[in-house]
PDB file of C-alpha atoms in Angstrom:
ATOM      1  CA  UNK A   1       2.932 -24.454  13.568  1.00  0.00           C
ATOM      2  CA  UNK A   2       6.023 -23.321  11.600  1.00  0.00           C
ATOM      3  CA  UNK A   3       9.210 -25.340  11.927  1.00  0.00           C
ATOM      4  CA  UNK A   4      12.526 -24.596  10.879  1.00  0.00           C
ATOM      5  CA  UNK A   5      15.080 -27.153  10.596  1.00  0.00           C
ATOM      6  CA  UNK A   6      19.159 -26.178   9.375  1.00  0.00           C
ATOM      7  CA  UNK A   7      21.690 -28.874   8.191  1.00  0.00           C
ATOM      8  CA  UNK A   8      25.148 -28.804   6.962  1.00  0.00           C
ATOM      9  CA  UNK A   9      26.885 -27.618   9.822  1.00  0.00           C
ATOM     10  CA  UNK A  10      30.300 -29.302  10.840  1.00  0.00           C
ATOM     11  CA  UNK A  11      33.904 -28.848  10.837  1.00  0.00           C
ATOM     12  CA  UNK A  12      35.648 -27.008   8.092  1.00  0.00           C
ATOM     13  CA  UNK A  13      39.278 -25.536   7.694  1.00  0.00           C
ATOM     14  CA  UNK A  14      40.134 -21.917   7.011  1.00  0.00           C
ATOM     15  CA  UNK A  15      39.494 -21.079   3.660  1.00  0.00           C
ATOM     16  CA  UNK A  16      36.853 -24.486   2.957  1.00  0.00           C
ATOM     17  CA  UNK A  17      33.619 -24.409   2.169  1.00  0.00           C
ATOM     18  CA  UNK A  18      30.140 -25.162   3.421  1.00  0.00           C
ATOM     19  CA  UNK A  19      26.110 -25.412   2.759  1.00  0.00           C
ATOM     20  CA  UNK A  20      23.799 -24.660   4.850  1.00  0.00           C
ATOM     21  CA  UNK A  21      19.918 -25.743   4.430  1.00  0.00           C
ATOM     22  CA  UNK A  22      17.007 -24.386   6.330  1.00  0.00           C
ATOM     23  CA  UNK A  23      13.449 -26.639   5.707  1.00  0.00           C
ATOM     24  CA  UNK A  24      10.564 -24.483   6.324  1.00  0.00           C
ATOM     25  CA  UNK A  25       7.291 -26.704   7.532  1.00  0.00           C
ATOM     26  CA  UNK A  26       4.390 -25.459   6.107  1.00  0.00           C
ATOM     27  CA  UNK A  27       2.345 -24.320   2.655  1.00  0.00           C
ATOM     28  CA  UNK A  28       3.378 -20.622   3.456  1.00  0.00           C
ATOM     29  CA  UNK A  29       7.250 -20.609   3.122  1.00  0.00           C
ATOM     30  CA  UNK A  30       6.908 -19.022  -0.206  1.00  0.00           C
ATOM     31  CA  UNK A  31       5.359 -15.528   1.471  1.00  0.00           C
ATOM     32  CA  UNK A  32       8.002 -15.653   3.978  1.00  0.00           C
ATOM     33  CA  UNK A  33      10.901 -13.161   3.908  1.00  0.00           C
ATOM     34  CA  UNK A  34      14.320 -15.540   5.284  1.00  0.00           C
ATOM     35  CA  UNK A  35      17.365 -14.239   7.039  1.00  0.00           C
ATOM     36  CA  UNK A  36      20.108 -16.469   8.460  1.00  0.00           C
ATOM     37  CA  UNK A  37      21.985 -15.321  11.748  1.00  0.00           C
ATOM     38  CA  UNK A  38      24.790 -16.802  13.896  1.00  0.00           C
ATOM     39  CA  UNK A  39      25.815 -16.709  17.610  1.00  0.00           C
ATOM     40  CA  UNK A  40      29.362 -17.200  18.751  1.00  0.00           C
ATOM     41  CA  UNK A  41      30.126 -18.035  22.466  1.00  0.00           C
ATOM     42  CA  UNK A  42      29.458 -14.745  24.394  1.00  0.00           C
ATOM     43  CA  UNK A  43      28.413 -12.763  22.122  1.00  0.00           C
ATOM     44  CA  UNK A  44      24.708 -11.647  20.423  1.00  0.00           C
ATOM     45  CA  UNK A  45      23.322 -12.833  18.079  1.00  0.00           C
ATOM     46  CA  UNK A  46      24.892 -11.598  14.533  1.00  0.00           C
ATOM     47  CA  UNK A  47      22.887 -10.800  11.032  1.00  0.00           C
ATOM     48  CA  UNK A  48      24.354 -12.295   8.107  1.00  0.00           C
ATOM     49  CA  UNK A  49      22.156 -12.276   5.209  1.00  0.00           C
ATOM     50  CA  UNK A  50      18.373 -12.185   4.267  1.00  0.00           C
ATOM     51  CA  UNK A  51      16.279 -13.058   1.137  1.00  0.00           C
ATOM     52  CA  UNK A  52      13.253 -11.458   0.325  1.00  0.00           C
ATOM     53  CA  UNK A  53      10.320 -13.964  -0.644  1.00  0.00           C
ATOM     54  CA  UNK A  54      10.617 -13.650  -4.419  1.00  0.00           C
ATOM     55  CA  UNK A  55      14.576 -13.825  -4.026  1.00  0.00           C
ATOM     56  CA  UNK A  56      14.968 -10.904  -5.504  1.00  0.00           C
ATOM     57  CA  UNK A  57      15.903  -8.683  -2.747  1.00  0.00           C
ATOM     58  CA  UNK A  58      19.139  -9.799  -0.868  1.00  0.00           C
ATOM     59  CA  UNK A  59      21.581  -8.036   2.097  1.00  0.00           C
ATOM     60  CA  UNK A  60      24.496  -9.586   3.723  1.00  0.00           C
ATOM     61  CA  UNK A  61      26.659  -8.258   7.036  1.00  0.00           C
ATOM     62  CA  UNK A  62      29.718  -6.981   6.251  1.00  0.00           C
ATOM     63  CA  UNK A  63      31.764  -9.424   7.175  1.00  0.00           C
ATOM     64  CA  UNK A  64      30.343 -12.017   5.096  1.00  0.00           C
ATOM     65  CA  UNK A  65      29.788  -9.564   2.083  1.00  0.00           C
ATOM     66  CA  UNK A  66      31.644 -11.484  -0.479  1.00  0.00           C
ATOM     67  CA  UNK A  67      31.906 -15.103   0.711  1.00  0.00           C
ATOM     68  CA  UNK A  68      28.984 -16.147   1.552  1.00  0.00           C
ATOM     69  CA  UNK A  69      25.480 -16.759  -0.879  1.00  0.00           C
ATOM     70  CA  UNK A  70      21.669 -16.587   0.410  1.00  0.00           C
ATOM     71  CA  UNK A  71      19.508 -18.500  -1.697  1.00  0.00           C
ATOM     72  CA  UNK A  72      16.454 -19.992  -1.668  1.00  0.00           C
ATOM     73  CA  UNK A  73      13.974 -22.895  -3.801  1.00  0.00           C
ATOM     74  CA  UNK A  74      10.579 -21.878  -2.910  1.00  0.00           C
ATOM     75  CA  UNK A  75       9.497 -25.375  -4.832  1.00  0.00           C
ATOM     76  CA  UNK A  76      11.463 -27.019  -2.211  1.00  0.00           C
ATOM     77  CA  UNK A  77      10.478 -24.911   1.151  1.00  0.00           C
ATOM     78  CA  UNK A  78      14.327 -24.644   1.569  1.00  0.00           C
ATOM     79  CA  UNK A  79      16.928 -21.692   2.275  1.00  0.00           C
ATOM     80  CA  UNK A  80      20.270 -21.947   1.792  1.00  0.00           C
ATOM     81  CA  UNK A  81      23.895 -20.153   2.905  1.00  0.00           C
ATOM     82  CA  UNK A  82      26.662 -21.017   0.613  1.00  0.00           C
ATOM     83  CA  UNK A  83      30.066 -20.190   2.912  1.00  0.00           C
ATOM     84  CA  UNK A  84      33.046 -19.936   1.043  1.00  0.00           C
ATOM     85  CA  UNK A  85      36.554 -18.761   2.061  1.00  0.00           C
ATOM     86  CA  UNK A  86      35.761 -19.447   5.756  1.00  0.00           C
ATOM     87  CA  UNK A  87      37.464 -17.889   8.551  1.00  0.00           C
ATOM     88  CA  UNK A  88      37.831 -19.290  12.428  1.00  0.00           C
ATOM     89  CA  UNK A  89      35.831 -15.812  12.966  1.00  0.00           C
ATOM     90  CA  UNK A  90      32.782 -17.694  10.943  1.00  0.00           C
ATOM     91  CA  UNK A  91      32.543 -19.977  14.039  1.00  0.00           C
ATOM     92  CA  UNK A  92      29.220 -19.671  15.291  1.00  0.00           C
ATOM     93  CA  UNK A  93      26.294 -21.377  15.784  1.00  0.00           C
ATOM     94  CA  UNK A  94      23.943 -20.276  12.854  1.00  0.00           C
ATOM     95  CA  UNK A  95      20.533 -19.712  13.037  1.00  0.00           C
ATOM     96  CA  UNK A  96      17.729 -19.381  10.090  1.00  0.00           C
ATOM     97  CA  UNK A  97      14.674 -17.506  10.777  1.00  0.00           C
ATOM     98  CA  UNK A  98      11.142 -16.327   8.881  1.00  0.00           C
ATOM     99  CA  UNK A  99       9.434 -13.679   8.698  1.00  0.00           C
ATOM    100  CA  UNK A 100       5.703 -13.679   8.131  1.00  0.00           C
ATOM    101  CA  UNK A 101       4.602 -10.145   8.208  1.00  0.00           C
ATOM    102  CA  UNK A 102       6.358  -8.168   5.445  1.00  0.00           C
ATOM    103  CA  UNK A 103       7.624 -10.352   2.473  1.00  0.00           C
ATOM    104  CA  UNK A 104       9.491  -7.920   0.650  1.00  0.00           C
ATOM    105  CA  UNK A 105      11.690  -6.829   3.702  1.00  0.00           C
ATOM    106  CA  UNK A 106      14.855  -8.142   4.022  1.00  0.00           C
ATOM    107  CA  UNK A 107      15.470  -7.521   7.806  1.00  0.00           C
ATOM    108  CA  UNK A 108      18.930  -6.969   9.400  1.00  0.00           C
ATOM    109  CA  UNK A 109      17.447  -7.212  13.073  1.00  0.00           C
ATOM    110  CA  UNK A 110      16.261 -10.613  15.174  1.00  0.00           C
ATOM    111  CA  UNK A 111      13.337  -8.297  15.916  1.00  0.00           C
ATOM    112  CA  UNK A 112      11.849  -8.794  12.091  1.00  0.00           C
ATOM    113  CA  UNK A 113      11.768 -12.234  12.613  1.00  0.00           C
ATOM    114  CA  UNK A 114       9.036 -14.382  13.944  1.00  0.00           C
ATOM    115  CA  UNK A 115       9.861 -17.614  13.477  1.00  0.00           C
ATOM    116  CA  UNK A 116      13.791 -19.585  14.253  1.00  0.00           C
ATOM    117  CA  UNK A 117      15.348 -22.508  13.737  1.00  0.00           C
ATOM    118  CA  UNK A 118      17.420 -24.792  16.538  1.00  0.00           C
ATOM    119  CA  UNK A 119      20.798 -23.775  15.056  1.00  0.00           C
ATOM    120  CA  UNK A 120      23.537 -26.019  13.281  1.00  0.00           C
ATOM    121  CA  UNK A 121      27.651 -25.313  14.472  1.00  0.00           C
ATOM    122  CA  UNK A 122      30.046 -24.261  12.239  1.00  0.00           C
ATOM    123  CA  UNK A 123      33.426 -24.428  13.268  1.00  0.00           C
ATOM    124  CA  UNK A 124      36.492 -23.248  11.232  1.00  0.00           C
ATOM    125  CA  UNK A 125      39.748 -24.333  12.290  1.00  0.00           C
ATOM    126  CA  UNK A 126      43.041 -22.184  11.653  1.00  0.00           C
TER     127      UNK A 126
END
């Protein structure tokens, strides 16, 4: 069984900073394409960036394009969002998912995803 587990969630002010981890369970996380996502009250479910196993393949959504950094340490079974120059719009709960079936794909859709993490909040205050 897979588990995903994010950290660094909290309370920032507009225009701070933040980390996000995801700790992939398992001997596999290397052959795993990663994508983080985040869902704000009422609304779906957002993309904002995936990774492709290797790293060498990246895509962010637009409104993140610029401010915020997917990385991961395959050594470490670990993802990571680097969130700079946050907005109160960046409030969400964000999500970290895996998918096992294509490494090399860096999916934009909760459909390419197999595998999710419980979520950490973010909240940006104005």
């Amino acid at each position: 069984q897979v588990q995903l587990v994010e950290s660094g969630g909290g309370l920032v002010q507009a225009g701070g900073s933040l980390r996000l981890s995801c700790a992939v369970s398992g001997r596999t996380f290397s052959t795993y394409a990663m994508g983080w996502f985040r869902q704000a009250p009422g609304k779906e479910r957002q993309f904002v960036a995936a990774i492709s196993w290797s790293g060498g393949s990246t895509v962010y959504g637009d409104s993140v394009k610029g401010r915020f950094t997917i990385s991961r340490d395959n050594a470490q079974n670990t993802v990571y969002l680097q969130m700079n120059s946050l907005k109160p719009d960046d409030t969400a709960v964000y999500y970290c998912a895996a998918d096992r079936r294509l490494p090399t794909r860096v999916g934009v859709t909760t459909s390419a995803y197999d595998y999710w993490g419980q979520g950490t909040q973010v909240t940006v205050s104005s």
